[in-house]
Short mmCIF file of C-alpha atoms in Angstrom, two decimals:
data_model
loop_
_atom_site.label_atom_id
_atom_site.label_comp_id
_atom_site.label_asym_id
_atom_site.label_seq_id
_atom_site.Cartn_x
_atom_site.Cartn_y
_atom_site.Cartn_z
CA UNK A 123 96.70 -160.92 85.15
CA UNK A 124 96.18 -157.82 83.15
CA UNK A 125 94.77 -160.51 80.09
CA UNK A 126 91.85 -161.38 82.67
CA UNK A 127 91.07 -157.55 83.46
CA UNK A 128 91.11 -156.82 79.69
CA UNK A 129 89.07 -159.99 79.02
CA UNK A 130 86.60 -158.28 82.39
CA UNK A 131 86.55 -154.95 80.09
CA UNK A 132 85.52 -156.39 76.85
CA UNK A 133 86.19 -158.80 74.46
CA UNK A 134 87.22 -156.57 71.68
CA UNK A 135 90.27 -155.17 71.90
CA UNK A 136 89.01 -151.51 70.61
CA UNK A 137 86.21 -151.58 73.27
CA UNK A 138 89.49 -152.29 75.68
CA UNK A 139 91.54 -149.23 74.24
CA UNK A 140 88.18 -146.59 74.42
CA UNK A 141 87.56 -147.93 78.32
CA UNK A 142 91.47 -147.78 79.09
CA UNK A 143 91.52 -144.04 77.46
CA UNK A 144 87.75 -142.75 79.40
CA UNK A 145 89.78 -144.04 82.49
CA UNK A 146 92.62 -141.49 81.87
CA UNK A 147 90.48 -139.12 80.95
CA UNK A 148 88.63 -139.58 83.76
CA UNK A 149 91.49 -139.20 85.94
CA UNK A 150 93.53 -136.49 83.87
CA UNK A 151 90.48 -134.26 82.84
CA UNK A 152 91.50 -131.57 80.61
CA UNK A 153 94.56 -133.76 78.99
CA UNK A 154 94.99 -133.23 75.22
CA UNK A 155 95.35 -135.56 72.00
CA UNK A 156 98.76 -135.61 72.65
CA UNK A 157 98.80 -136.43 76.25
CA UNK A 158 96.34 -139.51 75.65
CA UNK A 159 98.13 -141.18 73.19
CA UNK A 160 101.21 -141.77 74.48
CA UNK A 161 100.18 -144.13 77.02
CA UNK A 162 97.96 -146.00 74.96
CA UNK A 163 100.85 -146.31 72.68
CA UNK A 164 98.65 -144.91 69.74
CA UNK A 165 99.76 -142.76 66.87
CA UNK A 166 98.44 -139.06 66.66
CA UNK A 167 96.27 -139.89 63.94
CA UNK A 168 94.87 -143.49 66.03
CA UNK A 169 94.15 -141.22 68.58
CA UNK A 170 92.27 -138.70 66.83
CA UNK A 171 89.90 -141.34 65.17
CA UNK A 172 89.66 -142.64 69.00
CA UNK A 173 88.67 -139.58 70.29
CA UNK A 174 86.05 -139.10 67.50
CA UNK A 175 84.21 -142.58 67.86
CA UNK A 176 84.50 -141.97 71.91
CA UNK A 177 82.88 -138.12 70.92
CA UNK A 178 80.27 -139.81 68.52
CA UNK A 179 79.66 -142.18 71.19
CA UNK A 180 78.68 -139.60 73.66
CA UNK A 181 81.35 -140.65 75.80
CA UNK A 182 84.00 -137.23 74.98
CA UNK A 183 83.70 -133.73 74.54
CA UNK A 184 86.55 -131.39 73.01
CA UNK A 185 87.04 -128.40 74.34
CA UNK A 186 89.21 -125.62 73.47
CA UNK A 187 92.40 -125.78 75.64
CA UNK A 188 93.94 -122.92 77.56
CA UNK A 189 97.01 -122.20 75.31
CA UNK A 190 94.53 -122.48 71.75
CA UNK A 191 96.42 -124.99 70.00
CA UNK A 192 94.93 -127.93 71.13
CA UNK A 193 91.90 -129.92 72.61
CA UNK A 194 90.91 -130.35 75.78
CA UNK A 195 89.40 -133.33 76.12
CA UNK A 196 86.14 -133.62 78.83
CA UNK A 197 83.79 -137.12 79.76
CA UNK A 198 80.79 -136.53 79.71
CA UNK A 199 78.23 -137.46 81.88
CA UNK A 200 77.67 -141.03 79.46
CA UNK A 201 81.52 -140.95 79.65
CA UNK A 202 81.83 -140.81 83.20
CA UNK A 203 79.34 -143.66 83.54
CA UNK A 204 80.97 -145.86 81.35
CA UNK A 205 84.79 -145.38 83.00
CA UNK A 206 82.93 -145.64 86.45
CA UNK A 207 82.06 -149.32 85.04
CA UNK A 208 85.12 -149.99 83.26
CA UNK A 209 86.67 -149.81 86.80
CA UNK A 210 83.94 -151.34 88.85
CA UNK A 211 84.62 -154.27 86.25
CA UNK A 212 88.30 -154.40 86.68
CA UNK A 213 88.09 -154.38 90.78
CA UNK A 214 85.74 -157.26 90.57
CA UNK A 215 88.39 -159.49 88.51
CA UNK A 216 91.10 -158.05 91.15
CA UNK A 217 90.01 -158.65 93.92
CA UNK A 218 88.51 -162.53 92.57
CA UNK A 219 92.76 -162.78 91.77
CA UNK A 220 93.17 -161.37 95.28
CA UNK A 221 90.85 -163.66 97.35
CA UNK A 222 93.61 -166.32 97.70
CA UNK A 223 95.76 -164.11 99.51
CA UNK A 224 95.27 -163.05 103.24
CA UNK A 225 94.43 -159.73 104.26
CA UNK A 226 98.28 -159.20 105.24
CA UNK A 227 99.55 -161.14 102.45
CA UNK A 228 97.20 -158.51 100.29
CA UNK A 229 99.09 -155.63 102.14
CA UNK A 230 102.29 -156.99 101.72
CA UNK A 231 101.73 -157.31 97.64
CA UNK A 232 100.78 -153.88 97.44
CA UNK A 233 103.74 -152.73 99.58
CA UNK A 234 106.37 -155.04 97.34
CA UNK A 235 104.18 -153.88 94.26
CA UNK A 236 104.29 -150.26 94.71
CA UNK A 237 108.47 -150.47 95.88
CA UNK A 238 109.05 -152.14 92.78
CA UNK A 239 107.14 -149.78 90.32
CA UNK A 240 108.93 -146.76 92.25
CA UNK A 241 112.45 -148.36 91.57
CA UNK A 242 111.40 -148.89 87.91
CA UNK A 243 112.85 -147.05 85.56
CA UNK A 244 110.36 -145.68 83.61
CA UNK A 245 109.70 -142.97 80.73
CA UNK A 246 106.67 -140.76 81.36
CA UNK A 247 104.98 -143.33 78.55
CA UNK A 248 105.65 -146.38 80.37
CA UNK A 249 104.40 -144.21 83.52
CA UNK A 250 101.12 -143.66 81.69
CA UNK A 251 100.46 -147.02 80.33
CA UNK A 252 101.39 -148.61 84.42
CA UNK A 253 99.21 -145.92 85.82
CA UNK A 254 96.01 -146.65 83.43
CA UNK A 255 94.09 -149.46 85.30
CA UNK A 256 94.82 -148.07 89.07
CA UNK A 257 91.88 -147.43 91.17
CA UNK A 258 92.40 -144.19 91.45
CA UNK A 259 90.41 -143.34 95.06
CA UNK A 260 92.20 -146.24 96.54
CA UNK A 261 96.01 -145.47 95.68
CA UNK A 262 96.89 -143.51 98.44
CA UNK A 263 100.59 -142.99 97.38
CA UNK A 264 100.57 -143.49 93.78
CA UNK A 265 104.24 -144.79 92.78
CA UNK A 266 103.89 -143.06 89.22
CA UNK A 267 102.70 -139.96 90.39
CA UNK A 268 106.05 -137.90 90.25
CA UNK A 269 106.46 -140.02 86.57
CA UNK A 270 103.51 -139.48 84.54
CA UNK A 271 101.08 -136.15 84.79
CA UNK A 272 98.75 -135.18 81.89
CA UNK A 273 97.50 -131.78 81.64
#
Protein backbone atom coordinates (compact mmCIF):
# COMPACT_ATOMS: atom_id res chain seq x y z
CA UNK A 1 0.00 0.00 0.00
CA UNK A 2 2.47 2.64 0.90
CA UNK A 3 4.24 1.72 -2.93
CA UNK A 4 0.81 3.07 -4.45
CA UNK A 5 0.80 6.35 -2.20
CA UNK A 6 4.48 6.93 -3.13
CA UNK A 7 3.73 6.05 -6.78
CA UNK A 8 0.33 8.94 -6.05
CA UNK A 9 3.28 11.42 -4.80
CA UNK A 10 5.62 11.16 -7.64
CA UNK A 11 7.43 8.99 -9.65
CA UNK A 12 10.85 9.94 -8.58
CA UNK A 13 11.86 8.85 -5.57
CA UNK A 14 13.61 12.38 -4.53
CA UNK A 15 10.33 14.22 -5.43
CA UNK A 16 8.85 11.39 -2.80
CA UNK A 17 11.54 12.22 -0.01
CA UNK A 18 11.06 16.44 -0.47
CA UNK A 19 6.95 15.83 -0.28
CA UNK A 20 7.39 13.23 2.71
CA UNK A 21 9.84 15.92 4.54
CA UNK A 22 7.28 19.42 3.60
CA UNK A 23 4.68 17.03 5.28
CA UNK A 24 6.70 16.92 8.58
CA UNK A 25 7.53 20.13 8.35
CA UNK A 26 4.29 21.02 7.87
CA UNK A 27 3.18 19.28 10.85
CA UNK A 28 6.35 19.87 13.17
CA UNK A 29 6.99 23.61 12.19
CA UNK A 30 10.01 24.89 13.76
CA UNK A 31 11.84 21.22 13.77
CA UNK A 32 15.58 21.38 12.98
CA UNK A 33 18.09 19.50 10.49
CA UNK A 34 18.44 17.10 12.97
CA UNK A 35 14.93 16.41 13.83
CA UNK A 36 14.01 15.90 9.99
CA UNK A 37 16.38 13.50 9.17
CA UNK A 38 15.93 10.93 11.32
CA UNK A 39 12.69 9.88 10.07
CA UNK A 40 13.50 10.11 6.61
CA UNK A 41 16.36 7.92 7.47
CA UNK A 42 18.80 10.51 5.81
CA UNK A 43 22.30 11.36 6.84
CA UNK A 44 23.04 14.94 8.27
CA UNK A 45 24.74 15.90 5.27
CA UNK A 46 21.51 14.22 2.80
CA UNK A 47 19.51 16.31 4.76
CA UNK A 48 21.22 19.46 4.47
CA UNK A 49 21.42 19.22 0.56
CA UNK A 50 17.49 18.38 1.01
CA UNK A 51 16.77 21.26 2.82
CA UNK A 52 18.72 23.46 0.33
CA UNK A 53 17.01 22.21 -3.00
CA UNK A 54 13.49 22.37 -0.88
CA UNK A 55 14.90 26.29 0.15
CA UNK A 56 15.96 26.92 -3.58
CA UNK A 57 12.72 25.58 -4.51
CA UNK A 58 10.80 28.08 -2.56
CA UNK A 59 9.32 25.43 -0.65
CA UNK A 60 11.68 26.09 3.00
CA UNK A 61 12.87 28.83 4.89
CA UNK A 62 15.68 28.58 7.72
CA UNK A 63 15.33 30.38 10.48
CA UNK A 64 17.45 30.91 13.38
CA UNK A 65 16.31 28.54 16.22
CA UNK A 66 15.69 29.51 19.81
CA UNK A 67 18.82 27.95 21.46
CA UNK A 68 21.33 29.54 18.29
CA UNK A 69 22.87 26.45 17.26
CA UNK A 70 20.67 25.33 14.81
CA UNK A 71 17.94 25.96 12.07
CA UNK A 72 14.62 26.27 12.33
CA UNK A 73 13.13 25.15 9.53
CA UNK A 74 9.62 27.15 8.21
CA UNK A 75 7.22 26.22 4.74
CA UNK A 76 6.56 28.72 3.11
CA UNK A 77 3.59 29.78 1.62
CA UNK A 78 4.79 27.63 -1.96
CA UNK A 79 5.73 25.02 0.72
CA UNK A 80 2.56 24.85 2.35
CA UNK A 81 0.83 24.50 -1.01
CA UNK A 82 2.78 21.83 -2.18
CA UNK A 83 2.46 19.50 1.29
CA UNK A 84 -1.33 20.53 1.19
CA UNK A 85 -1.19 18.50 -2.29
CA UNK A 86 1.17 15.93 -1.36
CA UNK A 87 -1.62 14.93 1.13
CA UNK A 88 -4.69 15.67 -0.91
CA UNK A 89 -2.80 13.14 -3.33
CA UNK A 90 -2.19 10.49 -0.80
CA UNK A 91 -6.04 10.57 0.62
CA UNK A 92 -7.24 10.12 -2.88
CA UNK A 93 -5.12 6.71 -3.34
CA UNK A 94 -6.43 5.83 0.39
CA UNK A 95 -9.47 6.10 0.33
CA UNK A 96 -9.60 4.35 -3.68
CA UNK A 97 -7.71 1.25 -1.32
CA UNK A 98 -10.50 1.93 1.18
CA UNK A 99 -13.64 1.83 -1.04
CA UNK A 100 -13.83 -2.00 -0.79
CA UNK A 101 -14.35 -1.93 2.74
CA UNK A 102 -17.68 -0.90 4.51
CA UNK A 103 -18.05 2.07 6.48
CA UNK A 104 -17.72 -0.23 9.74
CA UNK A 105 -15.26 -2.45 8.28
CA UNK A 106 -13.27 1.11 7.60
CA UNK A 107 -13.74 1.86 11.42
CA UNK A 108 -12.77 -1.33 12.50
CA UNK A 109 -9.24 -1.10 10.39
CA UNK A 110 -8.47 2.03 11.89
CA UNK A 111 -9.32 0.78 15.41
CA UNK A 112 -7.07 -2.66 14.82
CA UNK A 113 -4.55 -0.24 12.95
CA UNK A 114 -4.04 2.28 15.53
CA UNK A 115 -3.98 -0.78 18.61
CA UNK A 116 -1.36 -2.33 16.75
CA UNK A 117 0.96 0.74 16.07
CA UNK A 118 0.42 1.65 19.94
CA UNK A 119 1.66 -1.92 20.98
CA UNK A 120 4.63 -1.51 18.57
CA UNK A 121 7.66 -1.14 19.83
CA UNK A 122 9.10 1.61 18.32
CA UNK A 123 12.25 4.07 18.54
CA UNK A 124 11.36 7.75 18.20
CA UNK A 125 12.84 7.11 14.35
CA UNK A 126 10.59 4.42 13.52
CA UNK A 127 7.86 6.79 15.28
CA UNK A 128 8.75 9.49 12.76
CA UNK A 129 8.99 7.54 9.64
CA UNK A 130 5.08 5.67 10.78
CA UNK A 131 3.82 9.09 11.60
CA UNK A 132 4.94 10.82 8.09
CA UNK A 133 1.96 10.08 5.72
CA UNK A 134 -0.98 10.51 8.52
CA UNK A 135 -3.60 12.97 7.77
CA UNK A 136 -2.90 14.94 10.31
CA UNK A 137 -6.60 16.87 10.90
CA UNK A 138 -8.18 13.51 10.78
CA UNK A 139 -6.11 11.44 13.48
CA UNK A 140 -7.93 12.21 16.37
CA UNK A 141 -5.76 10.05 18.77
CA UNK A 142 -2.56 9.76 17.07
CA UNK A 143 -0.90 6.31 18.29
CA UNK A 144 2.71 7.86 17.83
CA UNK A 145 2.07 10.91 19.48
CA UNK A 146 3.66 10.08 22.99
CA UNK A 147 6.66 8.34 20.49
CA UNK A 148 7.83 10.80 18.12
CA UNK A 149 7.74 14.89 18.75
CA UNK A 150 10.00 17.25 16.73
CA UNK A 151 10.72 20.57 18.00
Amino acid sequence: MSDGVARAIADDPAAVTQRTALALVAKYPGCSIEQLRSPLALSHSGCVRLVDRLVERGALERRTAPDGRAVALTLTRAGRALAAASGDERMTTLLRLLSALTPQECKELGRLTSKLIGHAKVTERDAGTTCRLCNYSACVACPMRDKFTAG
